[in-house]
XYZ file of C-alpha atoms in Angstrom:
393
model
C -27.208 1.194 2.119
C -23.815 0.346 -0.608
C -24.253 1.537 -3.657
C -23.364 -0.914 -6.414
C -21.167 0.226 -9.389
C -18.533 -1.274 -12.161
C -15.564 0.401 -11.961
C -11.614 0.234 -12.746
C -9.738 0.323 -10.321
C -8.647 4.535 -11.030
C -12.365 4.708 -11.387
C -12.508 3.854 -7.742
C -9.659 5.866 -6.611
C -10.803 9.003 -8.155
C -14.606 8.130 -6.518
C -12.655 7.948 -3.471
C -11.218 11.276 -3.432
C -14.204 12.940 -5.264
C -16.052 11.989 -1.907
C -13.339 13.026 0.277
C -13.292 16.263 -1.322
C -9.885 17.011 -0.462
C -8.759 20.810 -0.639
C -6.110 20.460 -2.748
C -5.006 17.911 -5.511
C -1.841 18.879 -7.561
C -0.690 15.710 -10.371
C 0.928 15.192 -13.276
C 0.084 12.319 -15.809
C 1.824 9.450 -15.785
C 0.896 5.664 -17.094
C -1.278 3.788 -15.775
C -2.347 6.436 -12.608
C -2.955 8.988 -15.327
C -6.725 8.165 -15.537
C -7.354 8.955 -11.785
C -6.313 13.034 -11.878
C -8.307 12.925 -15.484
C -11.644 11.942 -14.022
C -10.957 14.053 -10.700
C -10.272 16.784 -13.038
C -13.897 16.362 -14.510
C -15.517 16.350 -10.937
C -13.798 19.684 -10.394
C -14.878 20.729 -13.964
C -18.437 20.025 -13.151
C -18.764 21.774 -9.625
C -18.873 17.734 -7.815
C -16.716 18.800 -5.544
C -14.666 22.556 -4.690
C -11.172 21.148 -4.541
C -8.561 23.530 -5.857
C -6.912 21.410 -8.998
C -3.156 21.810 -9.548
C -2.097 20.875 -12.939
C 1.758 21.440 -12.620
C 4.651 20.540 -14.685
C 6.270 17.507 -13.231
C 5.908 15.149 -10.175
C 8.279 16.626 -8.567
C 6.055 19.866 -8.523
C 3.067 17.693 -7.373
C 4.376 16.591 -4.412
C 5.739 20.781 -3.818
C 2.408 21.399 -4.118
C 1.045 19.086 -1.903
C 3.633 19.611 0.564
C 2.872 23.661 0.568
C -0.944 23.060 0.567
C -0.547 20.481 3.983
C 2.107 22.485 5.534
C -0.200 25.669 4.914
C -3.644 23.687 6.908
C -4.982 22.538 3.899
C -5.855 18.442 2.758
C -3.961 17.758 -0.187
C -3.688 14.252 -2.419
C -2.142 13.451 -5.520
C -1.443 9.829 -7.819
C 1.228 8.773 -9.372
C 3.358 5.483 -10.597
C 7.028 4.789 -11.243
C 9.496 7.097 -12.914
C 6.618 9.989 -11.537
C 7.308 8.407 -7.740
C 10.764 8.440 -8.711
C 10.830 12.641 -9.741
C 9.139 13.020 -6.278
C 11.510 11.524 -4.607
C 13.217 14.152 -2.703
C 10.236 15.485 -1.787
C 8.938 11.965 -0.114
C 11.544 12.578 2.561
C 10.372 15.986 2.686
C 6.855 15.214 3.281
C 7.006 12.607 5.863
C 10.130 14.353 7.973
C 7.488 17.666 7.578
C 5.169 15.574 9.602
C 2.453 16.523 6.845
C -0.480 13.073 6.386
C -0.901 13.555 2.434
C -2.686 10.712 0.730
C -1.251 9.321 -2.467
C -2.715 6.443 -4.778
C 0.116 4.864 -6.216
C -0.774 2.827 -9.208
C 1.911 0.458 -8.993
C 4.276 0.076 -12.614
C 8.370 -0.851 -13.236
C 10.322 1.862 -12.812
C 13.018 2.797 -16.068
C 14.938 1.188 -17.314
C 14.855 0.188 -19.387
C 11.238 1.586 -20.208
C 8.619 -0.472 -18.936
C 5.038 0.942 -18.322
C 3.196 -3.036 -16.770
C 3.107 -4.059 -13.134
C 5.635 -4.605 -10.962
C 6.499 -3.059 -7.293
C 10.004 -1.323 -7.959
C 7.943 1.994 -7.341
C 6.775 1.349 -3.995
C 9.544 -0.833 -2.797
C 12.294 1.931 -4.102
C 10.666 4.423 -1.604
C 9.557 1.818 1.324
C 12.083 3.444 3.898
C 10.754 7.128 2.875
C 8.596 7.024 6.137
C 4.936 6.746 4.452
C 2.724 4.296 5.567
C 2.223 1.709 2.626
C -1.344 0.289 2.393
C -1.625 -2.093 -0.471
C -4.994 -3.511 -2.423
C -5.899 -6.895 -3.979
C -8.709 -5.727 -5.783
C -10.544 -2.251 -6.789
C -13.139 -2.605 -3.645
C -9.551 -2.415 -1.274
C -8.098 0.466 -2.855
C -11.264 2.460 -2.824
C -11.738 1.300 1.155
C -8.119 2.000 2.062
C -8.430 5.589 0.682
C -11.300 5.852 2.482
C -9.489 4.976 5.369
C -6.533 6.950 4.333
C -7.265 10.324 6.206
C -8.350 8.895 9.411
C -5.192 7.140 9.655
C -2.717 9.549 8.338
C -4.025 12.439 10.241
C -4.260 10.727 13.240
C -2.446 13.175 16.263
C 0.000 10.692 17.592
C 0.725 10.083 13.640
C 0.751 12.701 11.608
C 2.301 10.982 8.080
C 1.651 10.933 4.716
C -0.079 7.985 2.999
C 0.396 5.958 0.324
C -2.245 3.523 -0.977
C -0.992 0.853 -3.677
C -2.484 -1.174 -6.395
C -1.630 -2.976 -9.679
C -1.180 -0.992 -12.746
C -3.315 -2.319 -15.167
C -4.158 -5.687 -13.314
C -6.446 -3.504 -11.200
C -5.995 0.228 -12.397
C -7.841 -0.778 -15.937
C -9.704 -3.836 -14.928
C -13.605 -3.234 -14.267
C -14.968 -4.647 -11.358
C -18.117 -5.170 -9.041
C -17.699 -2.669 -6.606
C -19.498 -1.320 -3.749
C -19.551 2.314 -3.276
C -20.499 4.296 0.301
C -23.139 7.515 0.638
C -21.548 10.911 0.104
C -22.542 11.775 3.582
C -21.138 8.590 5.339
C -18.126 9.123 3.676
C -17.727 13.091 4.600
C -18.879 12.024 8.252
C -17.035 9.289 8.441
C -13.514 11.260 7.089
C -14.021 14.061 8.829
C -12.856 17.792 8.515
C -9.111 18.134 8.675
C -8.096 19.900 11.727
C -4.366 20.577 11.963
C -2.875 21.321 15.290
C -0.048 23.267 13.665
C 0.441 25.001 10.335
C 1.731 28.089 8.606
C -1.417 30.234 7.797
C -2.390 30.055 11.876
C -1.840 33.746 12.689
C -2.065 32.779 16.479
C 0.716 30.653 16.069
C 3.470 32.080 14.032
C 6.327 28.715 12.823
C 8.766 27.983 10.741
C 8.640 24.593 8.552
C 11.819 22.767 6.855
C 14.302 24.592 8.639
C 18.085 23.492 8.606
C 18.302 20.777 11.205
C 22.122 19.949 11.880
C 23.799 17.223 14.387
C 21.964 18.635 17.192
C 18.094 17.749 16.306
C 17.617 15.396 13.506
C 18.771 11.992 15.194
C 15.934 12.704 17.929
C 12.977 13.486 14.591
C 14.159 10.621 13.042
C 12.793 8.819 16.688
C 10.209 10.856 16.667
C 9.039 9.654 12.627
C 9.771 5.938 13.871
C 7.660 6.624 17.055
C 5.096 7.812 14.662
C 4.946 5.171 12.273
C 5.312 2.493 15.204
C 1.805 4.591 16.698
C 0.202 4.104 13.263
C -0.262 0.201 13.711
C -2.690 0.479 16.253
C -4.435 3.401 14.393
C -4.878 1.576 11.312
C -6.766 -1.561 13.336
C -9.061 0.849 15.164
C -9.807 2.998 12.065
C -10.267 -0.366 10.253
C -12.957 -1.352 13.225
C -14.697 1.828 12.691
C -14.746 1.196 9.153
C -16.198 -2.504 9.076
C -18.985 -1.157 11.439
C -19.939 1.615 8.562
C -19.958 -1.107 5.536
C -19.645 -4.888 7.114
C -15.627 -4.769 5.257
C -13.426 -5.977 7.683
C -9.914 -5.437 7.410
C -6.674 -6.535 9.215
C -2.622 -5.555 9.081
C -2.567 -8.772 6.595
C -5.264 -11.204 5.718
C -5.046 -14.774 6.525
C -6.314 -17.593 3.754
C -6.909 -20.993 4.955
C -3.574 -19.744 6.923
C -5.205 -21.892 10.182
C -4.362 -25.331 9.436
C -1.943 -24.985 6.901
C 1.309 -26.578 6.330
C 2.649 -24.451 3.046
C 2.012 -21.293 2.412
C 2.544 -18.228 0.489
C 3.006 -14.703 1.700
C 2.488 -12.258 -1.048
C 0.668 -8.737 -1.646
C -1.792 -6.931 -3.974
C -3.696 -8.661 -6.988
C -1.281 -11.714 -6.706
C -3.174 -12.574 -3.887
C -6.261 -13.081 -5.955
C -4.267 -15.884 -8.035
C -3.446 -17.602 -4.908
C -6.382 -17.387 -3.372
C -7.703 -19.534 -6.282
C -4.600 -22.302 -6.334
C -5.045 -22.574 -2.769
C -8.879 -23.653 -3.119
C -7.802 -25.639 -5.666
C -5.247 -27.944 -3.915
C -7.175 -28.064 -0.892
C -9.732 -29.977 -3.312
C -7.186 -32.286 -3.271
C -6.311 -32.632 -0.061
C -3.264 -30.357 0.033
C -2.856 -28.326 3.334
C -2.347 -24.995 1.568
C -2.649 -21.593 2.599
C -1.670 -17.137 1.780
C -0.842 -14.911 4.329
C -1.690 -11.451 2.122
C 0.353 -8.381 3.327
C -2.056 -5.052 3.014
C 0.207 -2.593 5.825
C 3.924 -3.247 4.351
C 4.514 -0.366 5.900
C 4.279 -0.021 9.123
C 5.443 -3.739 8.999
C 3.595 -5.661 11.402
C 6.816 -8.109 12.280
C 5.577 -9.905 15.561
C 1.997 -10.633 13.842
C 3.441 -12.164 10.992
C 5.780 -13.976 12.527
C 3.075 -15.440 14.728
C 0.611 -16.138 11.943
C 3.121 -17.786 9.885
C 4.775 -20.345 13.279
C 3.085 -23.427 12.317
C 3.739 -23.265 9.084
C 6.089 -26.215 7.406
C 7.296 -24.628 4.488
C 7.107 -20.713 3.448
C 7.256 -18.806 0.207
C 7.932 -15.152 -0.019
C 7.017 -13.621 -3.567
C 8.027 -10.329 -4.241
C 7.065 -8.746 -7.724
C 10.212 -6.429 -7.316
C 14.197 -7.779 -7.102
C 16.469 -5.877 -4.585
C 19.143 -6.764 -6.461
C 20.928 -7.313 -3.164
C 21.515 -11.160 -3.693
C 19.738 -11.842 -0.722
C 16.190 -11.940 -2.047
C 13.255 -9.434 -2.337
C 12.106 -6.453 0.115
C 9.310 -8.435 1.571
C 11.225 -11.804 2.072
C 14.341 -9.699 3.926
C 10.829 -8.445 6.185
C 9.618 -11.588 6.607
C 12.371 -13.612 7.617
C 13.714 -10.750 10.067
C 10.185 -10.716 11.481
C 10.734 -14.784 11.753
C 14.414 -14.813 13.245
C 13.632 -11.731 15.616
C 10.420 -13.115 17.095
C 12.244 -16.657 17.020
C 10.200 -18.824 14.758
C 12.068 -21.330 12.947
C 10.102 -22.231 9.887
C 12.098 -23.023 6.105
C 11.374 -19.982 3.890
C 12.054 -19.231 0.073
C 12.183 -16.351 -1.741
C 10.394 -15.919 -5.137
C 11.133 -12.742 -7.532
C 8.172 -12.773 -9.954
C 6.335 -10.771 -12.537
C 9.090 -8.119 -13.077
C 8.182 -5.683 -15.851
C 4.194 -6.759 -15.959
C 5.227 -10.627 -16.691
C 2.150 -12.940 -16.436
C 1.617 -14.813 -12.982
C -0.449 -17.879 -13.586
C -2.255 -20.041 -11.279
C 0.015 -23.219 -12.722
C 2.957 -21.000 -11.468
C 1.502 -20.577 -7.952
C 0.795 -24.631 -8.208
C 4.659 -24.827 -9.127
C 5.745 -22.594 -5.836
C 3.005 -24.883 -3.541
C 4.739 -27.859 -5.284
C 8.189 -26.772 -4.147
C 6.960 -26.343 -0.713
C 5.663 -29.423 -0.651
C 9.152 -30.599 -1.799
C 10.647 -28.957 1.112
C 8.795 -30.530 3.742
C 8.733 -33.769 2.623
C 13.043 -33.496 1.761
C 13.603 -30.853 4.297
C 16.336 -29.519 1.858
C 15.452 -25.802 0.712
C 18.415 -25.585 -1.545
C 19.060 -22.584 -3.095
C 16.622 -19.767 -1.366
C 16.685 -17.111 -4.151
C 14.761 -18.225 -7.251
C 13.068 -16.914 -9.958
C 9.125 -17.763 -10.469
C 8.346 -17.121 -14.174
C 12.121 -16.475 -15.867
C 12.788 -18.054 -19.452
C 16.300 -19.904 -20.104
């Protein structure tokens, strides 16, 4: 039986890992993920759980630490959010060319500069080709179930990478919810002791890890890492099977919103989903064939699914809360329409860069991108592809 709680969004993730009990957590504070090491700190404090806390001196020492505790046979986790990703940054690579599945909860916020401390994805999207998988969360109750999940998928044998599970700074992070919480015991049984085939303290197995690896070697690991993350897809369905069979939560590589009959849609991830959700019901009061296509795996990205999902489709917006600054449009869009063109599916998509440095997203601005759509198919004329939902002047 759940149990029912309120709880923010770091609430959840630090009930999460409390229940995991990882062995090791290292962190460093940083706004707005800073709450989720404070109240793991207390479960520590007060004997809840016998996880060896790390307070260190930067991010970039976090991730060290995380990456010494994994590569040692140890479970290791950590949270962070923008400029903190940003200090780890060398050690991302580090950690998923290690081969080493440590979990992260990445409370998503703009990364500097200038300084900005609200919700956007520059974080996550700045590190998307690091070789993590990228699970990201509408709501509190998904980023408490994906870390749940996190473990069984990251230290899966034919996967073996780290983890990072997203959600929206503040939007979600500070924002108490209705939540529904799983038994201590499910949770331990259901996570599982942390068995690793190879690592440095195994005195039957003497190895070397992070070794200089020249011309000769590293084209083939980087194979092996895509290999790994390709592998992971599958993993994260069956874990999620497992899962919805423990609580009745179902979850998918994206979820679909009145995505069956649509004829305009919008593909978008985390709480900006929520918002949509709402505008769609709305419009299809009146009659309006809308429809969201929410991304939760962005990375690995499930291309050929999409691509299906989204085939009947009309008319097709793409919102990304970060800007690539690549004049072709955000991360996601660039995903999307390769996933379209690759899997030859021919539908007229637009991309939308929104909510860049915590800037509100309102349900009339959602109406205005459904309005567009509706535009398009009724014109066909897309016009300019790269806009701007949201921008004054």
């Amino acid at each position: 039986m759940s149990i029912r709680e309120r709880l923010s969004g770091n609430e959840a993730a630090a009930t999460a890992m409390k229940q995991i009990n990882p062995d090791v957590v290292a962190a460093f504070p940083i706004t707005p993920s800073t709450e989720i090491p404070q109240y793991f700190s207390t479960f520590v404090n007060n004997g809840a759980v016998d996880t060896e806390f790390v307070a260190v001196e930067s991010e970039h020492s976090a991730m060290s630490a995380c990456i010494g505790a994994e590569a040692a046979g140890g479970r290791a986790m950590t949270a962070t959010s923008a400029n903190g990703l940003s200090f780890m940054w060398e050690m991302i690579y580090i950690a998923s060319s290690m081969r080493l599945p440590i979990v992260m909860s990445l409370v998503n916020r703009a990364v500097s500069g200038p300084l900005n401390i609200h919700n956007d994805h520059s974080d996550a999207m700045g590190v998307r080709d690091a070789g993590w998988i990228m699970l990201f969360s509408e709501n509190n109750q998904e980023a408490y179930d994906n870390l749940i999940m996190a473990h069984r998928i990251a230290e899966n044998k034919n996967v073996m990478l780290p983890l990072m599970v997203c959600q929206d700074g503040f939007i979600t992070s500070h924002s108490i919810e209705n939540i529904e919480l799983i038994e201590d015991d499910l949770v331990k049984n259901f996570v599982g002791k942390y068995e690793p085939e190879h690592f440095l303290l195994n005195e039957k197995e003497p190895i070397s890890m992070g070794p200089l690896d020249l011309q000769s070697y590293l084209f083939e690991h980087k194979k092996q890492q895509s290999v790994a993350m390709c592998n992971a897809k599958q993993v994260i369905l069956d874990v999620s099977k497992e899962f919805e069979k423990m609580t009745g939560r179902s979850y998918g590589l994206f979820e679909e919103y009145k995505l069956d009959d649509a004829e305009i849609a919008i593909v978008c991830m985390n709480s900006t989903a929520g918002t949509t959700k709402f505008v769609v019901d709305e419009l299809r009061n009146k009659g309006i064939k809308a429809g969201l296509l929410k991304v939760r795996v962005f990375r690995p990205f499930p291309a050929e699914e999409i691509a299906k999902a989204l085939s009947h489709i009309k008319a097709i917006a793409v919102l990304d809360k970060a800007d690539s600054l690549n004049a072709c449009g955000g991360a996601l869009f660039t995903d999307v329409t390769s996933s379209m063109q690759v899997n030859k599916v021919t539908v007229p998509t637009v991309s939308y860069i929104y909510g860049i440095g915590g800037r509100d997203t309102k349900s009339t601005d959602i109406e205005a991108v459904f309005s567009d759509l509706s535009e398009i198919v009724k014109t066909g004329d897309i016009g300019n592809p790269y806009r701007y939902l949201g921008l004054r002047g």
